[in-house]
Every structure is written in C-alpha cells, then in structure tokens.
Amino acid sequence: MVDTQGNLKCVTNGRVKNVNISDRQYFKNAISGNGLSVGYFQHDRSIQAPSVNFAYPIIDESNQLKGVLVSVIALNWWNIALNETKLPKGANAIIADSNGLILADYPSTPSNLGKKITNKNFLHSEKKLTVFKDDKGVNKVFHRAVIYKDLHNNNLDIYITLSTGEFIDHANAKFIKTIFAFFSAIIVIALIGKRLISNSIFKPIAELALASDILAKGNMPTHSIKPNSPELYSLYNRFENMAATRLHAEANLKSKHDELTGLLNALPDTYIKLNIKGEILKISGIISPLLATDNIQPKNLFEILPKQISELILAKAAKLKNLLTLEFKVNTQQGEVYFEARINHLAKTAECIILLRDINQRKINDNALHLASLVYNNSRESMAITDPNGIIYDVNPAFCKTTQYSKEEVTGNTTHILSSDKHTKEFYQQIWGSINSTGRWQGEVINCKKMASY
C-alpha cells in the first residue's frame, strides 16, 4: 500500500521497503481514475524481480483519495500458471502487455520474458482470429484475446496458435465411420420396411379388393377372405355395416322430417313451398280464415292471397337471393288486416319458401304505443320512468323543462336527485310503499330543481 505521493507504507512481501513509485505510469493512472490500472513489464524494486503490477485507488466515504493499493505479480508466477494449463498438443501461447513485451509463454522459455514478440506465428497485425501456414507448411489457427483492459486502454493480451491438422484428420475419420454406419442402417431399415409394407399393406389391400368385389356382387365374403391387418380389417367391417347404417340413417331422417312437419303444423303461421309459377308444392301450418281461399288444400298461391299481392310476391321471389320480409294488407269484411310474408329462395332450385304471419295485433299494439309516446312526449305534466329501485330510465320534455335537468343528466340516477329537505325520509318510504303495494300514489311533493330552487 502506498500513499498519494507514491511512498510505500505497507508491504506484505518484499526485500526493499523504502520505495517510491510516483514515477510509474500505472500509479499515475490509478490516482487519476476510479478503476483498476494495469502496468507494464518492469523490474520491480520491491521484490527485485521481473513483474507486472496492478494499482487500485483507495477512496474514502467523502470521495477523497487516501492512497493506492498495489499488487505486484512476479512473471515467474505467470509463467508457471500458464504452463500448468492443459493446452492441446502442438499449441503455443504468449501473454503480453500493451507494449508487446512477453510476460509469460507456453512452452516455457524464461529467456523470452520481457522481450518483444518476434515469433511471426504470433504476428498477424490486429487480427483476432486467422488461419495460416507456418514455415513447415502446417495449417494452424491463430487467436488473440484481451484478458483485461483498464480505463486508460492499457491491456493484457493472450496469443494462442494451434495446429488444425490433427483435428481435421480426426474429424475426417469420424465422418467416414459415421457415413458408413448411416448407410448400413439405411439398408437394414429398407429391407425391414419392405417386408413390413408387404405384410401390412400390399397383401391386406389385395385381400380387401377381393372382399370388395364379392360385396359388389351382393354376397358377403367368408371370414377367411377378411384382411389380417387391424386397420384394413376395421375398414372392411365398415363396408359390411354400411347398408345397415344407411337404413338406420334414413329412418332417423324420416323421424326428424315427421317431427318438423308436426312442429310446422302446430305453429300459428302458414308455411308454403312453391315454384316461381306460384304452384304450391307443400303447405303446412294454419291458413288464416281471413285469407281468400275456399279450398282446404290450395294448389296455387292465387287461391290464398289476392292476385295483386300474389304477383308482387312471385316477382320478388324470382329476383331474390337472400331472405326478404314483406308486409301487406288484405281488405276483409272486418276491415284491413295486416300480414307479413318472409320469403327465402332455395339455392340451386327454382323454388322458394314463404312464411305467412298475421301481424294485425302487432300493428294495433305499435299504433297504441306510438300514440302513448306522443302523449308522453307532448304532455305538459312532468313524467319519469323508473325501475323498482327508483333508477330513472327516461323522462319527457316537460320533466326537463320543470326540473332544469337534461335527460342525460338524470338517466341512470335515482329520483333522490330531486329530493329536497322539505320532506322526511319516512315520507318517501311511504310513497314507495304505496307504489309497491297498490301500484300508484297520489299527492303533493316539493322537489328541488337543478339550481337548488323549489
């Protein structure tokens, strides 16, 4: 450990105690930065041996420099450590500083320590990885890597060269063995596959073809002709059960058809299937007695509907591609009666389906609702529609004018928005109690407008 002036203050090992390192660049770099500083090859004055030194600044809590911690590593240690690594046969390695001076080499040559790199196998400009041939024509690979680099771009590098011939020969031999084993396996698999395919597919297919020929003649094959393969045997059983399955399906279809016909007959609507000429192919349901027909089973649309209406429906059906809903009225002794016709064209045929429905009551209800809406919207009395919990669904214009609230402001709120301090809680409970029990309440209430006026 040294002080800020470079004077040695504490040492764990060394022959010389009175040493000043203020002239060393690694010391200068350490006190000018905040990180580990790497030195160069040098003859250390403390241990009296070649070394490479590292320095790290000691900073107190107030960010003041108190000293520098210096680590002195003898090159002899570097050399021993490098040579104890298990590098491949024929490999060479060098560790060098930023000046290109050798700090350690493999195989160990102590006389090279501290000298410039002269072996051209390690001299490949700034390339980090390259393949080359040495003086003996042996293919080698060169790799250079940075072990550590400090903030001042001082670094320790390792250079490695390795012969590739032995690896290539070994890889080639292994590749040839792999190819031989692969083709041998292919031949064995092909022979086994041929036998399996013959027994599992070709022979069962031939047996299935023979069984199919016998079935085509209307005969059932004997058990000995049935395929041995489980898959093809299952397929054969499907052929054998095909007739029974089809009859069963047809019976189910007829049952569903009868069920649908019964449903259509039970509906209060009239179901008609007809062609573009108006000829009725099928009719189900109830024919309204208000329609002009004297025939229980009419043959033509004109026997059910007036001529003008029938011609309009057939004209629409001739051009129809999608579902169409048509409303019309028929003059009867009871007056005008409204009907609805839903027309659906059947794809790929010149036929269509018509569903006739009596909508006279719906029209009456719509008119009554429209009239009620007119009364509601044009009434001079304030009206509000709420749910059983008092949440407002809708209000009329008179309500907005009286309370000064817009429809959007009150919708979704309860009637409590209008409450004033003129009535007690029991008063409002009595109102809702009467509404819930009798369906009505009548009386006077003092409510509060939007601007808090009464």
Short mmCIF file of C-alpha atoms in Angstrom, two decimals:
data_model
loop_
_atom_site.label_atom_id
_atom_site.label_comp_id
_atom_site.label_asym_id
_atom_site.label_seq_id
_atom_site.Cartn_x
_atom_site.Cartn_y
_atom_site.Cartn_z
CA MET A 1 0.00 0.00 0.00
CA VAL A 2 1.33 3.44 -0.95
CA ASP A 3 0.27 6.98 -0.09
CA THR A 4 -0.84 9.65 -2.55
CA GLN A 5 2.80 10.69 -3.08
CA GLY A 6 3.86 7.20 -4.15
CA ASN A 7 5.70 6.30 -0.94
CA LEU A 8 5.48 2.68 0.16
CA LYS A 9 3.66 2.50 3.50
CA CYS A 10 2.81 -1.14 3.96
CA VAL A 11 4.04 -4.26 2.18
CA THR A 12 3.15 -7.95 2.64
CA ASN A 13 6.27 -9.26 0.93
CA GLY A 14 9.39 -7.61 -0.45
CA ARG A 15 13.05 -7.11 0.05
CA VAL A 16 13.18 -3.32 -0.27
CA LYS A 17 10.88 -1.26 1.95
CA ASN A 18 11.89 2.32 1.08
CA VAL A 19 10.41 2.62 -2.43
CA ASN A 20 8.65 5.49 -4.22
CA ILE A 21 6.53 4.62 -7.30
CA SER A 22 5.25 8.09 -8.18
CA ASP A 23 7.12 7.85 -11.49
CA ARG A 24 5.29 4.66 -12.54
CA GLN A 25 2.54 5.13 -15.13
CA TYR A 26 0.22 2.55 -13.56
CA PHE A 27 0.35 4.60 -10.32
CA LYS A 28 -0.45 7.83 -12.17
CA ASN A 29 -3.36 6.15 -13.97
CA ALA A 30 -4.76 4.78 -10.70
CA ILE A 31 -4.88 8.16 -8.89
CA SER A 32 -6.34 9.91 -11.95
CA GLY A 33 -9.14 7.37 -12.42
CA ASN A 34 -11.56 5.34 -10.36
CA GLY A 35 -10.71 1.84 -11.56
CA LEU A 36 -8.07 -0.84 -11.64
CA SER A 37 -4.92 0.23 -13.51
CA VAL A 38 -2.68 -2.24 -15.39
CA GLY A 39 1.10 -1.78 -15.55
CA TYR A 40 3.75 -2.98 -17.99
CA PHE A 41 6.72 -5.33 -17.84
CA GLN A 42 9.18 -3.96 -15.29
CA HIS A 43 11.88 -4.98 -12.85
CA ASP A 44 10.13 -4.41 -9.55
CA ARG A 45 12.28 -2.63 -6.94
CA SER A 46 10.44 -4.15 -4.03
CA ILE A 47 10.69 -7.87 -4.86
CA GLN A 48 13.83 -7.44 -7.01
CA ALA A 49 12.35 -9.50 -9.86
CA PRO A 50 10.57 -9.03 -13.21
CA SER A 51 6.87 -8.36 -12.67
CA VAL A 52 3.71 -6.71 -13.91
CA ASN A 53 1.92 -4.52 -11.36
CA PHE A 54 -1.70 -3.54 -10.79
CA ALA A 55 -2.92 -0.49 -8.85
CA TYR A 56 -6.33 0.44 -7.44
CA PRO A 57 -7.17 3.79 -5.77
CA ILE A 58 -8.38 3.87 -2.15
CA ILE A 59 -11.28 6.34 -1.84
CA ASP A 60 -12.89 7.29 1.50
CA GLU A 61 -16.59 8.00 2.15
CA SER A 62 -16.15 11.66 1.22
CA ASN A 63 -14.73 10.66 -2.17
CA GLN A 64 -11.20 11.72 -1.20
CA LEU A 65 -8.13 9.79 -2.39
CA LYS A 66 -6.33 8.22 0.60
CA GLY A 67 -3.80 6.02 -1.14
CA VAL A 68 -3.30 3.29 -3.72
CA LEU A 69 -3.35 -0.46 -3.31
CA VAL A 70 -0.64 -2.05 -5.48
CA SER A 71 -0.48 -5.75 -6.39
CA VAL A 72 2.93 -6.97 -7.61
CA ILE A 73 2.78 -10.27 -9.57
CA ALA A 74 6.13 -11.82 -10.50
CA LEU A 75 6.47 -13.04 -14.07
CA ASN A 76 7.71 -16.36 -12.73
CA TRP A 77 4.22 -16.92 -11.27
CA TRP A 78 2.56 -16.01 -14.58
CA ASN A 79 4.82 -18.42 -16.43
CA ILE A 80 4.14 -21.31 -14.05
CA ALA A 81 0.37 -20.71 -14.14
CA LEU A 82 0.30 -20.63 -17.95
CA ASN A 83 2.33 -23.82 -18.30
CA GLU A 84 0.07 -25.66 -15.85
CA THR A 85 -2.89 -25.22 -18.22
CA LYS A 86 -3.79 -28.25 -20.33
CA LEU A 87 -3.40 -26.88 -23.84
CA PRO A 88 -3.65 -29.29 -26.82
CA LYS A 89 -0.56 -30.91 -28.25
CA GLY A 90 1.37 -28.57 -30.56
CA ALA A 91 -0.18 -25.44 -29.08
CA ASN A 92 1.82 -22.26 -28.34
CA ALA A 93 0.71 -19.32 -26.18
CA ILE A 94 2.04 -15.92 -25.06
CA ILE A 95 0.74 -13.36 -22.54
CA ALA A 96 1.93 -9.82 -23.36
CA ASP A 97 1.44 -6.27 -22.08
CA SER A 98 0.31 -3.20 -24.05
CA ASN A 99 3.92 -2.64 -25.32
CA GLY A 100 4.03 -6.16 -26.78
CA LEU A 101 6.52 -7.39 -24.16
CA ILE A 102 6.24 -11.06 -23.22
CA LEU A 103 5.04 -11.69 -19.64
CA ALA A 104 4.61 -15.48 -19.96
CA ASP A 105 4.91 -18.09 -22.71
CA TYR A 106 3.96 -21.70 -23.40
CA PRO A 107 6.01 -23.86 -23.63
CA SER A 108 8.07 -22.01 -21.06
CA THR A 109 11.18 -20.16 -22.32
CA PRO A 110 12.36 -17.90 -19.44
CA SER A 111 14.82 -16.06 -21.68
CA ASN A 112 11.90 -14.63 -23.70
CA LEU A 113 10.33 -12.82 -20.72
CA GLY A 114 10.38 -9.05 -21.09
CA LYS A 115 11.28 -9.21 -24.81
CA LYS A 116 9.30 -8.17 -27.85
CA ILE A 117 7.29 -10.81 -29.68
CA THR A 118 9.42 -11.94 -32.63
CA ASN A 119 7.78 -15.30 -33.48
CA LYS A 120 5.93 -14.48 -36.69
CA ASN A 121 3.32 -17.12 -35.87
CA PHE A 122 2.02 -14.58 -33.34
CA LEU A 123 2.39 -11.53 -35.57
CA HIS A 124 -0.83 -11.05 -37.56
CA SER A 125 -1.29 -7.27 -37.23
CA GLU A 126 -4.53 -6.58 -35.35
CA LYS A 127 -6.39 -9.71 -36.40
CA LYS A 128 -8.04 -11.55 -33.55
CA LEU A 129 -8.61 -14.81 -35.42
CA THR A 130 -6.94 -16.14 -38.54
CA VAL A 131 -5.82 -19.38 -40.19
CA PHE A 132 -2.29 -19.61 -41.62
CA LYS A 133 0.53 -21.98 -42.54
CA ASP A 134 3.79 -21.95 -40.61
CA ASP A 135 7.26 -22.33 -42.11
CA LYS A 136 6.78 -26.13 -42.29
CA GLY A 137 3.52 -25.83 -44.21
CA VAL A 138 1.40 -26.94 -41.24
CA ASN A 139 -2.09 -25.43 -41.06
CA LYS A 140 -2.57 -23.51 -37.85
CA VAL A 141 -5.18 -21.24 -36.33
CA PHE A 142 -4.24 -18.02 -34.51
CA HIS A 143 -6.40 -16.35 -31.85
CA ARG A 144 -5.78 -13.19 -29.84
CA ALA A 145 -7.94 -12.12 -26.89
CA VAL A 146 -7.87 -9.35 -24.28
CA ILE A 147 -7.53 -10.69 -20.72
CA TYR A 148 -8.13 -7.29 -19.11
CA LYS A 149 -8.28 -3.68 -20.31
CA ASP A 150 -8.25 -0.67 -17.92
CA LEU A 151 -9.77 2.78 -18.31
CA HIS A 152 -6.55 4.09 -19.91
CA ASN A 153 -6.58 1.44 -22.66
CA ASN A 154 -3.71 -0.49 -21.08
CA ASN A 155 -4.39 -4.17 -21.50
CA LEU A 156 -3.06 -7.70 -21.10
CA ASP A 157 -3.42 -9.92 -24.19
CA ILE A 158 -3.10 -13.65 -24.75
CA TYR A 159 -1.94 -15.05 -28.10
CA ILE A 160 -2.57 -18.70 -28.98
CA THR A 161 -1.62 -20.77 -32.03
CA LEU A 162 -2.93 -24.30 -32.58
CA SER A 163 -2.29 -26.90 -35.28
CA THR A 164 -5.51 -27.88 -37.08
CA GLY A 165 -4.15 -30.91 -38.97
CA GLU A 166 -4.75 -33.43 -36.20
CA PHE A 167 -8.28 -32.16 -35.60
CA ILE A 168 -9.14 -32.33 -39.32
CA ASP A 169 -7.75 -35.87 -39.65
CA HIS A 170 -9.68 -36.97 -36.58
CA ALA A 171 -12.88 -35.32 -37.88
CA ASN A 172 -12.44 -36.94 -41.32
CA ALA A 173 -12.00 -40.39 -39.81
CA LYS A 174 -15.06 -39.90 -37.60
CA PHE A 175 -17.06 -38.63 -40.56
CA ILE A 176 -16.21 -41.70 -42.68
CA LYS A 177 -17.24 -44.02 -39.83
CA THR A 178 -20.50 -42.09 -39.40
CA ILE A 179 -21.32 -42.25 -43.14
CA PHE A 180 -20.64 -45.99 -43.23
CA ALA A 181 -22.84 -46.58 -40.16
CA PHE A 182 -25.58 -44.36 -41.65
CA PHE A 183 -25.76 -46.19 -44.99
CA SER A 184 -25.63 -49.55 -43.26
CA ALA A 185 -28.60 -48.52 -41.12
CA ILE A 186 -30.46 -47.28 -44.22
CA ILE A 187 -30.01 -50.63 -45.97
CA VAL A 188 -31.19 -52.59 -42.93
CA ILE A 189 -34.21 -50.27 -42.48
CA ALA A 190 -35.09 -50.57 -46.18
CA LEU A 191 -35.09 -54.39 -46.02
CA ILE A 192 -37.17 -54.42 -42.85
CA GLY A 193 -39.52 -51.78 -44.25
CA LYS A 194 -40.07 -53.70 -47.49
CA ARG A 195 -41.11 -56.80 -45.57
CA LEU A 196 -43.36 -54.85 -43.21
CA ILE A 197 -45.05 -52.92 -46.03
CA SER A 198 -45.65 -56.12 -47.97
CA ASN A 199 -47.24 -57.89 -44.99
CA SER A 200 -49.07 -54.88 -43.55
CA ILE A 201 -50.28 -53.02 -46.65
CA PHE A 202 -49.95 -54.77 -50.03
CA LYS A 203 -51.33 -58.17 -49.05
CA PRO A 204 -54.21 -56.76 -46.93
CA ILE A 205 -55.13 -54.36 -49.74
CA ALA A 206 -55.28 -57.25 -52.21
CA GLU A 207 -57.48 -59.18 -49.77
CA LEU A 208 -59.67 -56.11 -49.24
CA ALA A 209 -60.03 -55.66 -53.02
CA LEU A 210 -61.15 -59.30 -53.31
CA ALA A 211 -63.65 -58.82 -50.48
CA SER A 212 -64.95 -55.60 -52.13
CA ASP A 213 -65.52 -57.48 -55.41
CA ILE A 214 -67.56 -60.11 -53.56
CA LEU A 215 -69.56 -57.37 -51.79
CA ALA A 216 -70.16 -55.64 -55.14
CA LYS A 217 -71.83 -58.85 -56.39
CA GLY A 218 -74.19 -58.76 -53.44
CA ASN A 219 -72.51 -61.55 -51.47
CA MET A 220 -70.90 -61.49 -48.04
CA PRO A 221 -67.26 -62.63 -48.06
CA THR A 222 -66.26 -65.56 -45.92
CA HIS A 223 -64.27 -64.86 -42.77
CA SER A 224 -61.14 -66.31 -44.40
CA ILE A 225 -61.15 -63.55 -47.02
CA LYS A 226 -61.23 -60.72 -44.47
CA PRO A 227 -57.87 -58.80 -44.18
CA ASN A 228 -55.48 -59.66 -41.35
CA SER A 229 -54.31 -56.07 -40.85
CA PRO A 230 -56.16 -54.47 -37.90
CA GLU A 231 -56.57 -51.19 -39.77
CA LEU A 232 -57.82 -52.75 -43.01
CA TYR A 233 -59.95 -55.24 -41.09
CA SER A 234 -61.66 -52.28 -39.42
CA LEU A 235 -62.19 -50.68 -42.84
CA TYR A 236 -63.73 -53.93 -44.12
CA ASN A 237 -66.15 -54.02 -41.18
CA ARG A 238 -67.25 -50.51 -42.11
CA PHE A 239 -68.14 -51.74 -45.60
CA GLU A 240 -70.00 -54.64 -44.04
CA ASN A 241 -72.06 -52.35 -41.80
CA MET A 242 -72.64 -49.69 -44.47
CA ALA A 243 -76.07 -50.96 -45.56
CA ALA A 244 -77.41 -51.20 -42.00
CA THR A 245 -76.05 -47.76 -41.17
CA ARG A 246 -77.69 -46.20 -44.23
CA LEU A 247 -81.11 -47.71 -43.40
CA HIS A 248 -80.78 -46.50 -39.84
CA ALA A 249 -79.88 -43.01 -41.05
CA GLU A 250 -82.85 -42.93 -43.41
CA ALA A 251 -85.17 -43.96 -40.56
CA ASN A 252 -83.78 -41.17 -38.37
CA LEU A 253 -84.20 -38.69 -41.22
CA LYS A 254 -87.84 -39.67 -41.69
CA SER A 255 -88.42 -39.30 -37.95
CA LYS A 256 -86.89 -35.81 -37.96
CA HIS A 257 -88.95 -34.92 -41.03
CA ASP A 258 -92.16 -36.02 -39.32
CA GLU A 259 -91.14 -34.08 -36.21
CA LEU A 260 -90.50 -30.92 -38.24
CA THR A 261 -93.80 -31.32 -40.10
CA GLY A 262 -95.64 -31.66 -36.78
CA LEU A 263 -93.92 -28.54 -35.46
CA LEU A 264 -94.87 -26.53 -38.56
CA ASN A 265 -98.47 -27.70 -38.32
CA ALA A 266 -98.57 -26.62 -34.67
CA LEU A 267 -97.38 -23.07 -35.41
CA PRO A 268 -99.98 -20.31 -35.96
CA ASP A 269 -98.20 -19.37 -39.20
CA THR A 270 -98.66 -20.66 -42.74
CA TYR A 271 -95.65 -22.44 -44.27
CA ILE A 272 -95.71 -22.62 -48.10
CA LYS A 273 -93.20 -24.16 -50.52
CA LEU A 274 -93.83 -23.17 -54.15
CA ASN A 275 -92.13 -22.70 -57.52
CA ILE A 276 -91.74 -19.48 -59.47
CA LYS A 277 -95.10 -20.06 -61.19
CA GLY A 278 -96.89 -19.89 -57.87
CA GLU A 279 -97.73 -23.61 -57.79
CA ILE A 280 -97.80 -24.85 -54.20
CA LEU A 281 -95.53 -27.87 -53.65
CA LYS A 282 -96.10 -28.17 -49.90
CA ILE A 283 -98.18 -26.31 -47.34
CA SER A 284 -98.19 -26.65 -43.57
CA GLY A 285 -99.49 -24.76 -40.57
CA ILE A 286 -102.75 -22.87 -40.18
CA ILE A 287 -104.27 -20.87 -43.02
CA SER A 288 -105.87 -17.73 -41.65
CA PRO A 289 -109.65 -17.68 -42.28
CA LEU A 290 -109.24 -14.03 -43.29
CA LEU A 291 -107.36 -15.04 -46.45
CA ALA A 292 -109.34 -15.55 -49.68
CA THR A 293 -109.40 -19.33 -50.09
CA ASP A 294 -112.29 -21.76 -50.48
CA ASN A 295 -110.03 -24.81 -50.86
CA ILE A 296 -108.73 -26.67 -47.80
CA GLN A 297 -105.64 -27.73 -49.79
CA PRO A 298 -104.97 -24.87 -52.24
CA LYS A 299 -102.86 -25.67 -55.32
CA ASN A 300 -101.76 -22.15 -56.18
CA LEU A 301 -100.72 -19.02 -54.28
CA PHE A 302 -103.52 -17.08 -56.03
CA GLU A 303 -106.05 -19.25 -54.14
CA ILE A 304 -104.71 -17.91 -50.82
CA LEU A 305 -103.78 -14.29 -51.47
CA PRO A 306 -105.29 -11.60 -53.69
CA LYS A 307 -103.96 -11.50 -57.25
CA GLN A 308 -102.05 -8.23 -56.81
CA ILE A 309 -100.30 -9.46 -53.65
CA SER A 310 -99.52 -12.88 -55.20
CA GLU A 311 -97.98 -11.28 -58.30
CA LEU A 312 -95.86 -8.97 -56.10
CA ILE A 313 -94.56 -11.89 -54.02
CA LEU A 314 -93.71 -14.02 -57.09
CA ALA A 315 -91.94 -11.06 -58.74
CA LYS A 316 -89.83 -10.52 -55.61
CA ALA A 317 -89.10 -14.25 -55.27
CA ALA A 318 -87.90 -14.50 -58.91
CA LYS A 319 -85.12 -11.95 -58.24
CA LEU A 320 -84.44 -12.92 -54.64
CA LYS A 321 -81.04 -14.17 -53.47
CA ASN A 322 -81.38 -13.59 -49.74
CA LEU A 323 -84.15 -13.54 -47.14
CA LEU A 324 -86.82 -10.87 -47.76
CA THR A 325 -89.56 -9.66 -45.40
CA LEU A 326 -92.64 -8.09 -46.99
CA GLU A 327 -95.63 -6.52 -45.22
CA PHE A 328 -99.02 -6.17 -46.94
CA LYS A 329 -102.66 -5.63 -46.02
CA VAL A 330 -105.77 -7.51 -47.12
CA ASN A 331 -109.25 -6.00 -47.21
CA THR A 332 -111.73 -8.25 -45.41
CA GLN A 333 -115.25 -7.93 -44.04
CA GLN A 334 -113.70 -6.94 -40.70
CA GLY A 335 -111.63 -4.24 -42.41
CA GLU A 336 -107.96 -4.04 -43.28
CA VAL A 337 -105.85 -6.88 -41.87
CA TYR A 338 -102.03 -6.78 -41.95
CA PHE A 339 -99.89 -9.80 -42.83
CA GLU A 340 -96.14 -10.39 -43.03
CA ALA A 341 -94.53 -12.62 -45.67
CA ARG A 342 -90.98 -13.90 -45.19
CA ILE A 343 -89.57 -15.15 -48.48
CA ASN A 344 -86.45 -17.32 -48.72
CA HIS A 345 -85.08 -18.58 -52.05
CA LEU A 346 -83.85 -22.19 -52.11
CA ALA A 347 -80.33 -22.38 -53.56
CA LYS A 348 -79.85 -24.34 -56.83
CA THR A 349 -83.64 -24.67 -57.38
CA ALA A 350 -86.38 -22.52 -58.87
CA GLU A 351 -88.34 -22.81 -55.64
CA CYS A 352 -88.86 -20.66 -52.56
CA ILE A 353 -90.26 -20.84 -49.04
CA ILE A 354 -92.91 -18.36 -47.85
CA LEU A 355 -93.93 -17.94 -44.22
CA LEU A 356 -97.22 -16.01 -43.80
CA ARG A 357 -97.97 -14.47 -40.41
CA ASP A 358 -100.93 -12.43 -39.15
CA ILE A 359 -99.39 -9.23 -37.68
CA ASN A 360 -102.61 -7.28 -37.31
CA GLN A 361 -102.46 -7.31 -33.50
CA ARG A 362 -98.84 -6.22 -33.60
CA LYS A 363 -99.81 -3.28 -35.82
CA ILE A 364 -102.55 -2.33 -33.36
CA ASN A 365 -100.05 -2.52 -30.49
CA ASP A 366 -97.50 -0.44 -32.45
CA ASN A 367 -100.10 2.25 -33.15
CA ALA A 368 -101.16 2.29 -29.50
CA LEU A 369 -97.54 2.55 -28.40
CA HIS A 370 -96.96 5.39 -30.87
CA LEU A 371 -99.99 7.23 -29.54
CA ALA A 372 -98.80 6.73 -25.97
CA SER A 373 -95.39 8.05 -26.98
CA LEU A 374 -96.98 11.19 -28.44
CA VAL A 375 -98.94 11.76 -25.23
CA TYR A 376 -95.83 11.13 -23.10
CA ASN A 377 -93.58 13.46 -25.10
CA ASN A 378 -96.13 16.26 -25.59
CA SER A 379 -97.70 16.22 -22.12
CA ARG A 380 -97.40 19.37 -20.02
CA GLU A 381 -97.03 17.18 -16.93
CA SER A 382 -93.55 16.10 -15.82
CA MET A 383 -93.14 12.34 -16.25
CA ALA A 384 -90.29 9.94 -15.45
CA ILE A 385 -90.00 6.18 -15.98
CA THR A 386 -88.01 4.28 -13.31
CA ASP A 387 -87.27 0.69 -12.30
CA PRO A 388 -88.47 -0.73 -8.93
CA ASN A 389 -85.37 0.75 -7.26
CA GLY A 390 -86.15 4.27 -8.44
CA ILE A 391 -83.40 4.40 -11.11
CA ILE A 392 -84.57 6.69 -13.92
CA TYR A 393 -84.80 5.14 -17.40
CA ASP A 394 -86.44 8.01 -19.29
CA VAL A 395 -88.06 11.43 -18.80
CA ASN A 396 -90.32 13.54 -21.02
CA PRO A 397 -89.56 17.10 -22.22
CA ALA A 398 -91.91 18.61 -19.58
CA PHE A 399 -89.79 16.98 -16.86
CA CYS A 400 -86.62 18.58 -18.24
CA LYS A 401 -88.31 21.97 -18.51
CA THR A 402 -89.67 21.85 -14.96
CA THR A 403 -86.59 20.45 -13.18
CA GLN A 404 -84.00 22.19 -15.42
CA TYR A 405 -82.18 18.81 -15.72
CA SER A 406 -81.38 17.40 -19.15
CA LYS A 407 -82.38 13.86 -19.99
CA GLU A 408 -78.71 12.76 -19.99
CA GLU A 409 -78.13 14.21 -16.50
CA VAL A 410 -80.90 12.23 -14.80
CA THR A 411 -80.79 8.96 -16.76
CA GLY A 412 -79.18 6.29 -14.58
CA ASN A 413 -79.69 8.30 -11.37
CA THR A 414 -82.39 7.69 -8.77
CA THR A 415 -85.29 10.04 -8.06
CA HIS A 416 -83.31 11.10 -4.99
CA ILE A 417 -81.68 13.68 -7.31
CA LEU A 418 -84.94 15.71 -6.97
CA SER A 419 -85.38 15.32 -3.21
CA SER A 420 -85.44 18.41 -1.03
CA ASP A 421 -85.22 18.97 2.67
CA LYS A 422 -88.97 19.67 2.84
CA HIS A 423 -89.92 16.02 3.48
CA THR A 424 -88.70 13.38 5.90
CA LYS A 425 -87.25 10.03 4.99
CA GLU A 426 -90.43 8.34 6.21
CA PHE A 427 -92.46 10.41 3.72
CA TYR A 428 -90.53 9.00 0.75
CA GLN A 429 -90.70 5.49 2.22
CA GLN A 430 -94.49 5.84 2.41
CA ILE A 431 -94.60 6.85 -1.27
CA TRP A 432 -92.61 3.83 -2.44
CA GLY A 433 -94.52 1.55 -0.08
CA SER A 434 -97.78 2.60 -1.70
CA ILE A 435 -96.37 2.17 -5.21
CA ASN A 436 -95.03 -1.29 -4.44
CA SER A 437 -98.27 -2.45 -2.76
CA THR A 438 -101.01 -0.75 -4.83
CA GLY A 439 -99.12 0.30 -7.96
CA ARG A 440 -99.91 4.02 -7.52
CA TRP A 441 -99.52 7.05 -5.25
CA GLN A 442 -101.15 10.44 -5.45
CA GLY A 443 -100.26 13.54 -3.52
CA GLU A 444 -98.10 16.66 -3.42
CA VAL A 445 -94.31 16.62 -3.26
CA ILE A 446 -91.94 19.55 -3.06
CA ASN A 447 -88.93 18.69 -5.20
CA CYS A 448 -85.69 20.52 -5.82
CA LYS A 449 -84.69 21.85 -9.23
CA LYS A 450 -81.20 21.61 -10.64
CA MET A 451 -80.25 25.05 -9.33
CA ALA A 452 -81.46 24.10 -5.80
CA SER A 453 -84.68 26.13 -6.10
CA TYR A 454 -88.10 24.72 -5.15
#
